[in-house]
Coordinates of C-alpha atoms and ligand atoms in Angstrom, one line a residue:
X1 CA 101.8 124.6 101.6
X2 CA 103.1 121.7 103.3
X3 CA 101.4 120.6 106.6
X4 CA 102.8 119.6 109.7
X5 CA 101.8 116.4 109.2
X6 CA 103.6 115.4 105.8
X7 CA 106.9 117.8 107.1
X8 CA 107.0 115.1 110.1
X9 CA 106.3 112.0 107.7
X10 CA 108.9 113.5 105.4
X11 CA 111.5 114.1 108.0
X12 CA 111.1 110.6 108.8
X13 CA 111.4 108.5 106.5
X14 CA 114.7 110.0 105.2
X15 CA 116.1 109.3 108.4
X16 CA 114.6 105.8 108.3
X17 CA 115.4 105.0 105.0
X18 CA 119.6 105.8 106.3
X19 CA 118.9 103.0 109.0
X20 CA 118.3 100.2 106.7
X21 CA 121.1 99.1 105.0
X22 CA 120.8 98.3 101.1
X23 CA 120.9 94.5 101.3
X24 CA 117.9 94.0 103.4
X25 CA 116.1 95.1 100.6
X26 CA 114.7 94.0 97.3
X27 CA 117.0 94.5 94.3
X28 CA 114.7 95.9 92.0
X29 CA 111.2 95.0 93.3
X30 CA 110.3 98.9 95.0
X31 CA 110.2 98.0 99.1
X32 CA 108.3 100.7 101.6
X33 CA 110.9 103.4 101.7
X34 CA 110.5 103.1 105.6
X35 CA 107.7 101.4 107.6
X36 CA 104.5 99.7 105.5
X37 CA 103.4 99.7 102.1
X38 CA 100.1 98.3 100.6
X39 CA 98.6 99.2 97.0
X40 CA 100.5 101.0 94.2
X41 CA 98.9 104.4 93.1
X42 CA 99.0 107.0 90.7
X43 CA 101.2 104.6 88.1
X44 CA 102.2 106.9 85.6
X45 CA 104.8 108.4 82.9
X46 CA 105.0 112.2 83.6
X47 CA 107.6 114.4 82.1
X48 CA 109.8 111.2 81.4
X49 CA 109.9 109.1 84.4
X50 CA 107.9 106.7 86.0
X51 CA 106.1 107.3 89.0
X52 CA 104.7 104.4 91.6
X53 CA 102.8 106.0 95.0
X54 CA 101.3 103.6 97.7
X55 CA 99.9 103.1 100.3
X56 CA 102.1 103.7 103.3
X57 CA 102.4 104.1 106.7
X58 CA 106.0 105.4 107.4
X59 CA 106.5 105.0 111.1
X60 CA 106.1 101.3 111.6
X61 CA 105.7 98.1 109.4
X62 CA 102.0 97.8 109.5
X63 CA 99.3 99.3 108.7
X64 CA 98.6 103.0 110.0
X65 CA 97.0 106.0 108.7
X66 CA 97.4 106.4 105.0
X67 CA 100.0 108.4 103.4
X68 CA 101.1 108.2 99.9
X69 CA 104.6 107.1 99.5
X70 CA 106.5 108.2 96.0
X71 CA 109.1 107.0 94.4
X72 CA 110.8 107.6 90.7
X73 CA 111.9 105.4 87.9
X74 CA 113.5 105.7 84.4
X75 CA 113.2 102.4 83.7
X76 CA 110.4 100.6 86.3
X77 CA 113.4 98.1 88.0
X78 CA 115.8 101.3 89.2
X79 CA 113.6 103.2 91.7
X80 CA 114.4 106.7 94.1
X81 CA 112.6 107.7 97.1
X82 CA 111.0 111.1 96.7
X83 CA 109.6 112.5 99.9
X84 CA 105.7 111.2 100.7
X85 CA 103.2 113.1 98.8
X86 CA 100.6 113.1 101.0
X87 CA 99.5 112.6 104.4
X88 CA 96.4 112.4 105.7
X89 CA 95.8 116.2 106.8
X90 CA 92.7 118.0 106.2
X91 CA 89.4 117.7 107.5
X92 CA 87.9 115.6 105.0
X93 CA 90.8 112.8 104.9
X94 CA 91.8 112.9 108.5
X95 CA 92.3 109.2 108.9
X96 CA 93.8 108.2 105.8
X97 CA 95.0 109.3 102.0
X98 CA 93.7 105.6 100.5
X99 CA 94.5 104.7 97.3
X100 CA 94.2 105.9 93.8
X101 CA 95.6 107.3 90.7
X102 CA 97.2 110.1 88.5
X103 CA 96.7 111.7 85.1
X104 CA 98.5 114.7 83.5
X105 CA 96.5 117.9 83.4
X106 CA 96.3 120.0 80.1
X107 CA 98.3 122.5 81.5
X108 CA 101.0 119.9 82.3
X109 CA 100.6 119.6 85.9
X110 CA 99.7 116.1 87.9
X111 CA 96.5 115.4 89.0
X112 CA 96.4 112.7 92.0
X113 CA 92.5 111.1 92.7
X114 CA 91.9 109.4 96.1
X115 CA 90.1 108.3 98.6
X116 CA 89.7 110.6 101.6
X117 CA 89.2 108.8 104.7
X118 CA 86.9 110.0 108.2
X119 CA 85.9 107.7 110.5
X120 CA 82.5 108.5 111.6
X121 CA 80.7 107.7 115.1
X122 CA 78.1 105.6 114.9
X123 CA 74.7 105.2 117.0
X124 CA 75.9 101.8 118.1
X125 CA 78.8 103.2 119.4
X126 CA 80.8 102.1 116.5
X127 CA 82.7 104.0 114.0
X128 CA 82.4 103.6 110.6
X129 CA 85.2 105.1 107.8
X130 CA 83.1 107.7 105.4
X131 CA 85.1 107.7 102.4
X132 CA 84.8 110.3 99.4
X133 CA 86.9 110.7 96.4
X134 CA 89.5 114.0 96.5
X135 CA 91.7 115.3 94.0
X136 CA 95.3 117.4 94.4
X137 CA 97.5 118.8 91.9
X138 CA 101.4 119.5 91.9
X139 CA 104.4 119.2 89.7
X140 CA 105.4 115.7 90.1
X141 CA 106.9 115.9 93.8
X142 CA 104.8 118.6 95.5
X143 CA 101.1 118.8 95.5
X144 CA 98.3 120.7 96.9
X145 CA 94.7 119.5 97.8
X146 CA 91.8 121.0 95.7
X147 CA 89.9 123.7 97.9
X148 CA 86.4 121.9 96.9
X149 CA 87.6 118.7 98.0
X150 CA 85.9 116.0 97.9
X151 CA 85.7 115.8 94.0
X152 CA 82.8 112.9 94.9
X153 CA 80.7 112.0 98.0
X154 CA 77.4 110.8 98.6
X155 CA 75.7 112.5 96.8
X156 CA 77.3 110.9 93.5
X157 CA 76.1 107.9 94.6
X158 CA 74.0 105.2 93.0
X159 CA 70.5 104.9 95.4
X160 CA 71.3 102.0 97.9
X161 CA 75.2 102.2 97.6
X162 CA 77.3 102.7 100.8
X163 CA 79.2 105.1 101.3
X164 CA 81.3 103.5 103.4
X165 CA 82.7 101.4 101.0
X166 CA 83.7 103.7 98.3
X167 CA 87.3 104.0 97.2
X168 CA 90.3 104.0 95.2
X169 CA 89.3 105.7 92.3
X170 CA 91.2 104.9 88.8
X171 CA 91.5 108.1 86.7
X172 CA 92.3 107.9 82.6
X173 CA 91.9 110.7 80.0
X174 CA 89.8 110.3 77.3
X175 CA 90.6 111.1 73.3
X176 CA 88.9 114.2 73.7
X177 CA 90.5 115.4 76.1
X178 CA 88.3 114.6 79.2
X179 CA 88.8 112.4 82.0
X180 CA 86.8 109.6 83.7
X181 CA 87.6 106.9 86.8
X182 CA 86.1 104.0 88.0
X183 CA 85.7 103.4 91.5
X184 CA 84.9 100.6 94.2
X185 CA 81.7 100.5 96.1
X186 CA 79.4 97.9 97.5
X187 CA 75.8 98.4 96.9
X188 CA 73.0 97.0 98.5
X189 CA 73.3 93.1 98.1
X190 CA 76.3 93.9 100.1
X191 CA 78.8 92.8 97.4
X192 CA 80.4 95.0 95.1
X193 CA 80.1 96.9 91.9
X194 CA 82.4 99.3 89.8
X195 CA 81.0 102.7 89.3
X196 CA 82.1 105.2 86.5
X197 CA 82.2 108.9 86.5
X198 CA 83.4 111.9 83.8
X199 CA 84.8 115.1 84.5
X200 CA 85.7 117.9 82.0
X201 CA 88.8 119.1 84.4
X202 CA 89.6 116.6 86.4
X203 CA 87.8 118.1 89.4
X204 CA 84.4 118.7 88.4
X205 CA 82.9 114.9 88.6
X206 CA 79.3 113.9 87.2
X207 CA 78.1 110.3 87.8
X208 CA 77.9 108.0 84.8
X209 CA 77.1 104.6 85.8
X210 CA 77.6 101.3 87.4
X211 CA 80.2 100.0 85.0
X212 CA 80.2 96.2 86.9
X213 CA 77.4 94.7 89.4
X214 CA 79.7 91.8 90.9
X215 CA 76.0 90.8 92.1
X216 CA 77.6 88.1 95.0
X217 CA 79.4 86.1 92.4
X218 CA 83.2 86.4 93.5
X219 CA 83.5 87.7 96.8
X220 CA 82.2 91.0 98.7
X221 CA 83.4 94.3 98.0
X222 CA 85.5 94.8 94.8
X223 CA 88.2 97.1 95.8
X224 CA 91.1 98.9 93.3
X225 CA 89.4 99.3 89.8
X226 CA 91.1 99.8 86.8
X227 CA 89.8 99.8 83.6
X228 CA 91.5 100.2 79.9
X229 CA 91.0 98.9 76.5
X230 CA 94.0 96.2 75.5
X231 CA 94.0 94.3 71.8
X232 CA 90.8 94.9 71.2
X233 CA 89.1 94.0 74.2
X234 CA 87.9 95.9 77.5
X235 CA 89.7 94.7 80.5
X236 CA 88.5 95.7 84.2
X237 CA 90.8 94.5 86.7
X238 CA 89.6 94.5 90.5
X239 CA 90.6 92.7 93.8
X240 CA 87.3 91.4 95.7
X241 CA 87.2 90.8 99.9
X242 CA 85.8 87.7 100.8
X243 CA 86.5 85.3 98.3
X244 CA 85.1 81.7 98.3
X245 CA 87.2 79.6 96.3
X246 CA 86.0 78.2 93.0
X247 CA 88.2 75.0 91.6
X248 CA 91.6 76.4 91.1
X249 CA 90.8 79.4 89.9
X250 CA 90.1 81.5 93.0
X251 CA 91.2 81.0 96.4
X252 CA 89.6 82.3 99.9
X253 CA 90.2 85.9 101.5
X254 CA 91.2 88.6 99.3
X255 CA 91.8 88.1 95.5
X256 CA 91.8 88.9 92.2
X257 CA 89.6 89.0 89.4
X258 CA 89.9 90.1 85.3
X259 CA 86.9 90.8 83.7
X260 CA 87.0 91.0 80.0
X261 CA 84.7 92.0 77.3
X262 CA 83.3 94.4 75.1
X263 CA 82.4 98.2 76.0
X264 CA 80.2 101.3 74.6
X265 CA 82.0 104.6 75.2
X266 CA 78.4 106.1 74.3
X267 CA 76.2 104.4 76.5
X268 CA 79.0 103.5 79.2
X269 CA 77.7 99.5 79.3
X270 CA 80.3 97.3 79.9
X271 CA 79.2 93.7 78.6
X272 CA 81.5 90.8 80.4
X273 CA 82.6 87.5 78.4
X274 CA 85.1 86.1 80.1
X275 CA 86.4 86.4 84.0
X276 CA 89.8 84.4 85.5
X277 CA 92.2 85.3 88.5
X278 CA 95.2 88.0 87.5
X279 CA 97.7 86.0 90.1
X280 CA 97.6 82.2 91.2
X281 CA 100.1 82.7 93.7
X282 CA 100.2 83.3 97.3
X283 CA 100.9 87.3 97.3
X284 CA 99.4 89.5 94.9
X285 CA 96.9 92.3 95.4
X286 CA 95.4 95.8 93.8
X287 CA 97.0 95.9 91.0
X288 CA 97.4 99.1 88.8
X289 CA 98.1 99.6 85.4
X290 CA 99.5 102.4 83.0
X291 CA 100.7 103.3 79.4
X292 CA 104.2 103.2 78.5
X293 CA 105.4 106.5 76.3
X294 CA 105.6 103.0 73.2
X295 CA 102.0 102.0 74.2
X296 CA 102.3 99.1 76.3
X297 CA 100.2 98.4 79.1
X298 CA 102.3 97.7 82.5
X299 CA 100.8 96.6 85.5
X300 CA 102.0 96.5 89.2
X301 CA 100.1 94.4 92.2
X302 CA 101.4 94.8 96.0
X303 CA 103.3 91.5 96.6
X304 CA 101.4 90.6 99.6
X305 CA 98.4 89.3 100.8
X306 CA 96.5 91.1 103.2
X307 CA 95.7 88.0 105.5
X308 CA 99.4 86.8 106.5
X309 CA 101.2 90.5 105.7
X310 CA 100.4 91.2 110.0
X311 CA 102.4 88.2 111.0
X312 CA 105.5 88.1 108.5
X313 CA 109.1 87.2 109.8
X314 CA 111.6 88.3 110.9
X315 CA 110.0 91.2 111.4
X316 CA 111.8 93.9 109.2
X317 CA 111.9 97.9 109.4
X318 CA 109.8 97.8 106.4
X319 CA 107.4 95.3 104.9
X320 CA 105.6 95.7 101.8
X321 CA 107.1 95.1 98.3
X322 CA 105.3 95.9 95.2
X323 CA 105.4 92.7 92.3
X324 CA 107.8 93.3 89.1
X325 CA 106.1 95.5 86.7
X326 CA 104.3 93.4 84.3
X327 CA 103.5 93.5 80.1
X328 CA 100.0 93.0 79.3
X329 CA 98.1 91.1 76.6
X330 CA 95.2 89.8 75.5
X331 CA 94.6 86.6 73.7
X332 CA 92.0 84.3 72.8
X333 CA 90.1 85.8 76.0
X334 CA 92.7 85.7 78.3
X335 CA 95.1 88.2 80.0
X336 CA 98.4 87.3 79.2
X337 CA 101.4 89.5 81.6
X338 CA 105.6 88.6 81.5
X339 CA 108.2 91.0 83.4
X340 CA 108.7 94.0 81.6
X341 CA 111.2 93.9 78.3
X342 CA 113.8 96.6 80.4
X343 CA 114.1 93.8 82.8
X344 CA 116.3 91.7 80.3
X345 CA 118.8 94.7 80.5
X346 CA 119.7 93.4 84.3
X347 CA 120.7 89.7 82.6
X348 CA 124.3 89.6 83.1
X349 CA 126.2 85.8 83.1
X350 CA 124.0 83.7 80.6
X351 CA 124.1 79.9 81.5
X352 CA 122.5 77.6 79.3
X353 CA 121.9 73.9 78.9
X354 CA 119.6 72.2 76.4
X355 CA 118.3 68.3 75.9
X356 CA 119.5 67.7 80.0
X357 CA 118.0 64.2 81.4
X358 CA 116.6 64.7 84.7
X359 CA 116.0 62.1 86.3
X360 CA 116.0 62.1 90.5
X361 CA 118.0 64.8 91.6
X362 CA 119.9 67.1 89.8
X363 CA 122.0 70.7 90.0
X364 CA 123.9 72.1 87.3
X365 CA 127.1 73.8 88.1
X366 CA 126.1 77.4 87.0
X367 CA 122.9 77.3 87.9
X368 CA 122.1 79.4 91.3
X369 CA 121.6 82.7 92.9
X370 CA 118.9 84.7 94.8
X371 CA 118.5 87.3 91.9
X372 CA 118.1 85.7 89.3
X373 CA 116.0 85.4 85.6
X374 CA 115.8 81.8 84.9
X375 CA 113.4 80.3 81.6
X376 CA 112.6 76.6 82.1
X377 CA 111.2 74.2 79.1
X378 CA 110.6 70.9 80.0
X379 CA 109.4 67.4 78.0
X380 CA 108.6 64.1 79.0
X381 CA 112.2 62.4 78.6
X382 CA 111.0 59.1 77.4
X383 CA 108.1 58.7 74.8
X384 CA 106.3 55.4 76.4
X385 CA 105.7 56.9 79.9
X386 CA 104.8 60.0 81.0
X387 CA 106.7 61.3 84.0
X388 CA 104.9 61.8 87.6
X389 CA 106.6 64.5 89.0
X390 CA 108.7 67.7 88.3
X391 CA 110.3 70.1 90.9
X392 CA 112.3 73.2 90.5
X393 CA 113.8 73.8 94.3
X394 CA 115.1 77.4 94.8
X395 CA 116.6 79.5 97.2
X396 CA 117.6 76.4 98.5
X397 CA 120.6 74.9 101.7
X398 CA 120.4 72.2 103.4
X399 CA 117.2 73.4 105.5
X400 CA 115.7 75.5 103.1
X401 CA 114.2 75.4 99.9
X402 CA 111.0 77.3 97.5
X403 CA 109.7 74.8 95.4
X404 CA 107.6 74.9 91.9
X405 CA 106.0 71.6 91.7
X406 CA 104.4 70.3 88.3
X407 CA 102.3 67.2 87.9
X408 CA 101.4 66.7 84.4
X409 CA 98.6 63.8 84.8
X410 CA 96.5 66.7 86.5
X411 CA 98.2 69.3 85.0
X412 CA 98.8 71.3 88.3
X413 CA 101.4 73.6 89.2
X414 CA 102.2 74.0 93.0
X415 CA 104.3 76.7 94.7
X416 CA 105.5 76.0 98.3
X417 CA 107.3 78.4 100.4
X418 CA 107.1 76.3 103.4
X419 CA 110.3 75.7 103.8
X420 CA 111.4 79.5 103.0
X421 CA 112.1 80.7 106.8
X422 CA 108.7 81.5 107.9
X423 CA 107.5 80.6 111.6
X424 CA 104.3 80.9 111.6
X425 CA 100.8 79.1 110.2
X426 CA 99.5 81.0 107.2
X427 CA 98.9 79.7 103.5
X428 CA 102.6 78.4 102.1
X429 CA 101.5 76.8 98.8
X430 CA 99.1 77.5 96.4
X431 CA 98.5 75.5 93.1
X432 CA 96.7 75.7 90.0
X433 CA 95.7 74.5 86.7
X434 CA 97.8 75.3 83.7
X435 CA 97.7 74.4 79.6
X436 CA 100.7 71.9 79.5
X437 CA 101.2 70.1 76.0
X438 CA 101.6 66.6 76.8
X439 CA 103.6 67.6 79.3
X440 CA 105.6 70.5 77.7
X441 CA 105.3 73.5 79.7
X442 CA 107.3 76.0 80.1
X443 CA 108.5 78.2 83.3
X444 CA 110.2 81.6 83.4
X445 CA 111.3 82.2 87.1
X446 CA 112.2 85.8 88.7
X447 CA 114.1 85.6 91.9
X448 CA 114.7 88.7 93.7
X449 CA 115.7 88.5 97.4
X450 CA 112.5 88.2 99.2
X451 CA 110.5 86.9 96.4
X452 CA 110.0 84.6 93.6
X453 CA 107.2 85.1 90.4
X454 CA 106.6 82.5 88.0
X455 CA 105.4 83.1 84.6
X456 CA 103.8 80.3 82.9
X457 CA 103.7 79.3 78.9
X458 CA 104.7 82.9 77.9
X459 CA 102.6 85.1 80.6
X460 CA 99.3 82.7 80.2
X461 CA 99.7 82.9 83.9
X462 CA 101.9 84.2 87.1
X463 CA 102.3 83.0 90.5
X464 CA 103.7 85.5 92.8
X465 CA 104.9 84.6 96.1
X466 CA 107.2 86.0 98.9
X467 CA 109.9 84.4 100.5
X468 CA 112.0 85.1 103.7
X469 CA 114.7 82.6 103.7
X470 CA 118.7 83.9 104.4
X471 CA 120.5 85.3 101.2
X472 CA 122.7 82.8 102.0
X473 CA 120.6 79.8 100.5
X474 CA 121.1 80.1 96.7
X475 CA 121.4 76.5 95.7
X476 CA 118.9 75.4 92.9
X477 CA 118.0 72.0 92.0
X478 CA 115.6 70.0 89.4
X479 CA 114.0 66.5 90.5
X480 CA 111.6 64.3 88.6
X481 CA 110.0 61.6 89.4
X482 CA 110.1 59.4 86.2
X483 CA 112.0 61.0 82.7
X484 CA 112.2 64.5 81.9
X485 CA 114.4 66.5 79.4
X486 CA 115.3 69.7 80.2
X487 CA 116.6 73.4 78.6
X488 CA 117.8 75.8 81.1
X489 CA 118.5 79.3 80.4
X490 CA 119.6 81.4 83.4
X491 CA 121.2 85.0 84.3
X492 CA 121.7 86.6 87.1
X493 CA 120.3 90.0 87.6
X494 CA 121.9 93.0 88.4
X495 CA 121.6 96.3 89.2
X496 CA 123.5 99.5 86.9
X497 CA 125.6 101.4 89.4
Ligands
FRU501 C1 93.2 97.5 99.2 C2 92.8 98.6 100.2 C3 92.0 99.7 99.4 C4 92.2 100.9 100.3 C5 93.6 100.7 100.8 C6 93.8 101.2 102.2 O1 94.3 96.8 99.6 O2 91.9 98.1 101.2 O3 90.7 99.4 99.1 O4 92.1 102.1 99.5 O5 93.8 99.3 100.8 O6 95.2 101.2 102.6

């Protein structure tokens, strides 16, 4: 039965999603189908689509009550609206559906896992949000909440652990047929650690250990889990509150963090060997991964950042956009991610120039657009000096430009947005430390209208960042500062009618 609450949330945002006409949004990044959208949830291939939830708050761009927002794909860049699948309706999830995940039940329905939210009065006079793990089943559109909701509360809690902070469960299935998740919490030294459970059904939970102690080391509360074995190692993604920044590596507020390592099925001990960001860009958040029907491991982040998302202009009828889905990999200890192969299906209008000079300023006739897929290699142009200075300038006019910035004496990458439309003081650049050669690196560049990722030396890194600035800026230009030499390949991207 659907409740009154999802009917009105439903009725909604079809009517919402008439009012905004198709170029105010992304081209094939998924936007909020009306209102706001935070985290992706329940990523999955079911009965031969693609399905991406989030976080979503349909009747205004910001954050509001949770509801789960839905959308289809057959090939993760073309997406349709379906209507929300849930709202935040029963007693135990009153004041929010937060996020979470899906697997497919043996009996070939979906199971959705998430966090049911209720805020609870406090003696101080406070309220404080309880939050519990619930479960609902339905048949990819539809779906009803599980009568012994919530799946996990309190009383599958580590002693010390709060359960106040407890959320967004990841769910996989096992070989054997079972399922487990991993889910957020903060225990007692008030940071965070990544707790593991195993059900036989999917609704019957049983605790099974703390997977990760984050024991203070990068930032507070480690929130949106996910956890998956890639190449031979065991990866656990999760996006810590309260970062301090360390070198280039991590930045304040809310970030993200890769663990990687080795991990016993048997004994459920996860044994950490290496840790780095998943984004060095400006907006990228919660990022959720699933399996491809040919085995590859695709991940999606919100495109936002939860410190500037509250004061973005112009304000929009929706804000929220999640990142392109991503191809994963690991190598020599390192998560590797580049767009998704189906993206190079979208390439229409190759331009390419090899061996260019660049020296000062320089455009090259073909080379613009606001959605566009553009792979940079660049040298030093002369072999006694090394050059100071290389800029990529995008989504550029006469007042505007997004810049990607590479100094090879330090070997630092910069993005800078600042001059991308927006009015008001919040972070605009970030940089950080990649492998050049010498100064050969190389630079693939994803423009889609309200955002730009960079993927650096074949997915050793990405720098996601949004942008604002009119369509009509679309110029691109190359400077250096000193010799380069240049290749250029570039299409523009478009969507299949
Ligand atoms: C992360 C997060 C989650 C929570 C959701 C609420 O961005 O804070 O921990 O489930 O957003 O919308």
């Amino acid at each position: 039965m659907t409740s009154q609450v999802l009917r009105e949330a439903r009725k909604y945002e079809e009517a919402a999603e008439k009012s905004i006409p198709g170029e105010e949004r992304p081209i094939f990044h998924l936007a909020s189908r009306a209102g706001w959208m935070n985290d992706p949830n329940g990523f999955c291939y079911y009965k031969g689509q693609y399905h991406l939830f989030y976080q979503y708050y349909p009747y205004e761009p910001k954050w509001g009550p949770m509801h789960w927002g839905h959308a289809v794909s057959g090939d993760l860049l073309h997406w349709n609206y379906l209507p929300a699948a849930l709202a935040p309706d029963e007693a135990y999830d009153r004041d929010g559906c937060f996020s979470g995940s899906a697997a497919a039940l043996a009996d070939g329905r979906m199971l959705l896992m998430y966090t049911g939210v209720v805020k609870e009065h406090q003696d101080d006079g406070s309220y404080q949000e309880v939050q519990t793990q619930c479960v609902a089943v339905g048949d990819g559109v539809d779906f009803e909440k599980y009568k012994g909701n919530p799946a996990l509360d309190e009383k599958s809690l580590p002693e010390g652990s709060s359960r106040f902070d407890f959320r967004d469960p990841k769910i996989w299935k096992n070989a054997d047929g079972t399922y487990s998740c991993v889910v957020g919490n903060r225990p007692a030294d008030g940071s965070g650690q990544i707790l593991l459970y195993h059900s036989e059904d999917g609704f019957q939970w049983k605790f099974g250990g703390v997977l990760a102690a984050n024991g203070n080391r990068f930032g507070k509360m480690w929130e949106c889990p996910d956890f998956f074995e890639l190449d031979g190692t065991w990866v656990l993604l999760t996006s810590p509150q309260d970062m301090l920044p360390e070198g280039l590596e991590y930045h304040n507020g809310n970030g993200t963090l890769c663990l990687l390592g080795d991990y016993d099925e048997a004994s459920g001990v996860f044994n950490e060997k290496h840790n780095q960001a998943i984004d060095y860009g400006i907006d990228f958040y919660a990022p959720q991964t699933t399996l491809t029907p040919d085995g590859r491991r695709v991940m999606v982040g919100w495109m936002q950042n939860w410190d500037t998302c509250n004061m973005h202009y112009p304000k929009g009828p929706w804000l929220g956009q999640m990142s392109l889905p991503r191809e994963l990999s690991v190598k020599g200890g390192r998560l590797y991610q580049n767009p998704v192969r189906e993206l190079e299906r979208m390439r229409r209008n190759k331009a390419g120039y090899e061996n260019v000079p660049v020296t000062g300023l320089l455009e090259l006739e073909q080379v613009k657009g606001r959605s566009i897929d553009m792979e940079i290699r660049i040298r030093p142009g002369s072999p006694q000096e090394m050059y100071q200075k290389f800029e990529v300038r995008l989504a550029q006019d006469h007042q505007y430009h997004t810049s990607i910035i590479f100094q090879p004496k330090e070997s630092i990458l910069k993005i800078d947005r600042k001059f991308s439309g927006s009015r008001r003081a919040i972070i605009h650049q970030r940089r950080s430390l990649v492998h050049d050669k010498g100064g050969e690196l190389k630079l693939r560049i994803i423009l889609d209208r309200f955002s730009m990722e960079v993927f650096v030396n074949d997915g050793e890194q990405a720098l996601s960042a949004t942008i604002y600035t009119k369509q009509e800026a679309e110029g691109i230009q190359f400077l250096a500062e000193g010799d380069v030499n240049m290749d250029v390949v570039k299409y523009d991207l478009c969507a299949f009618e």
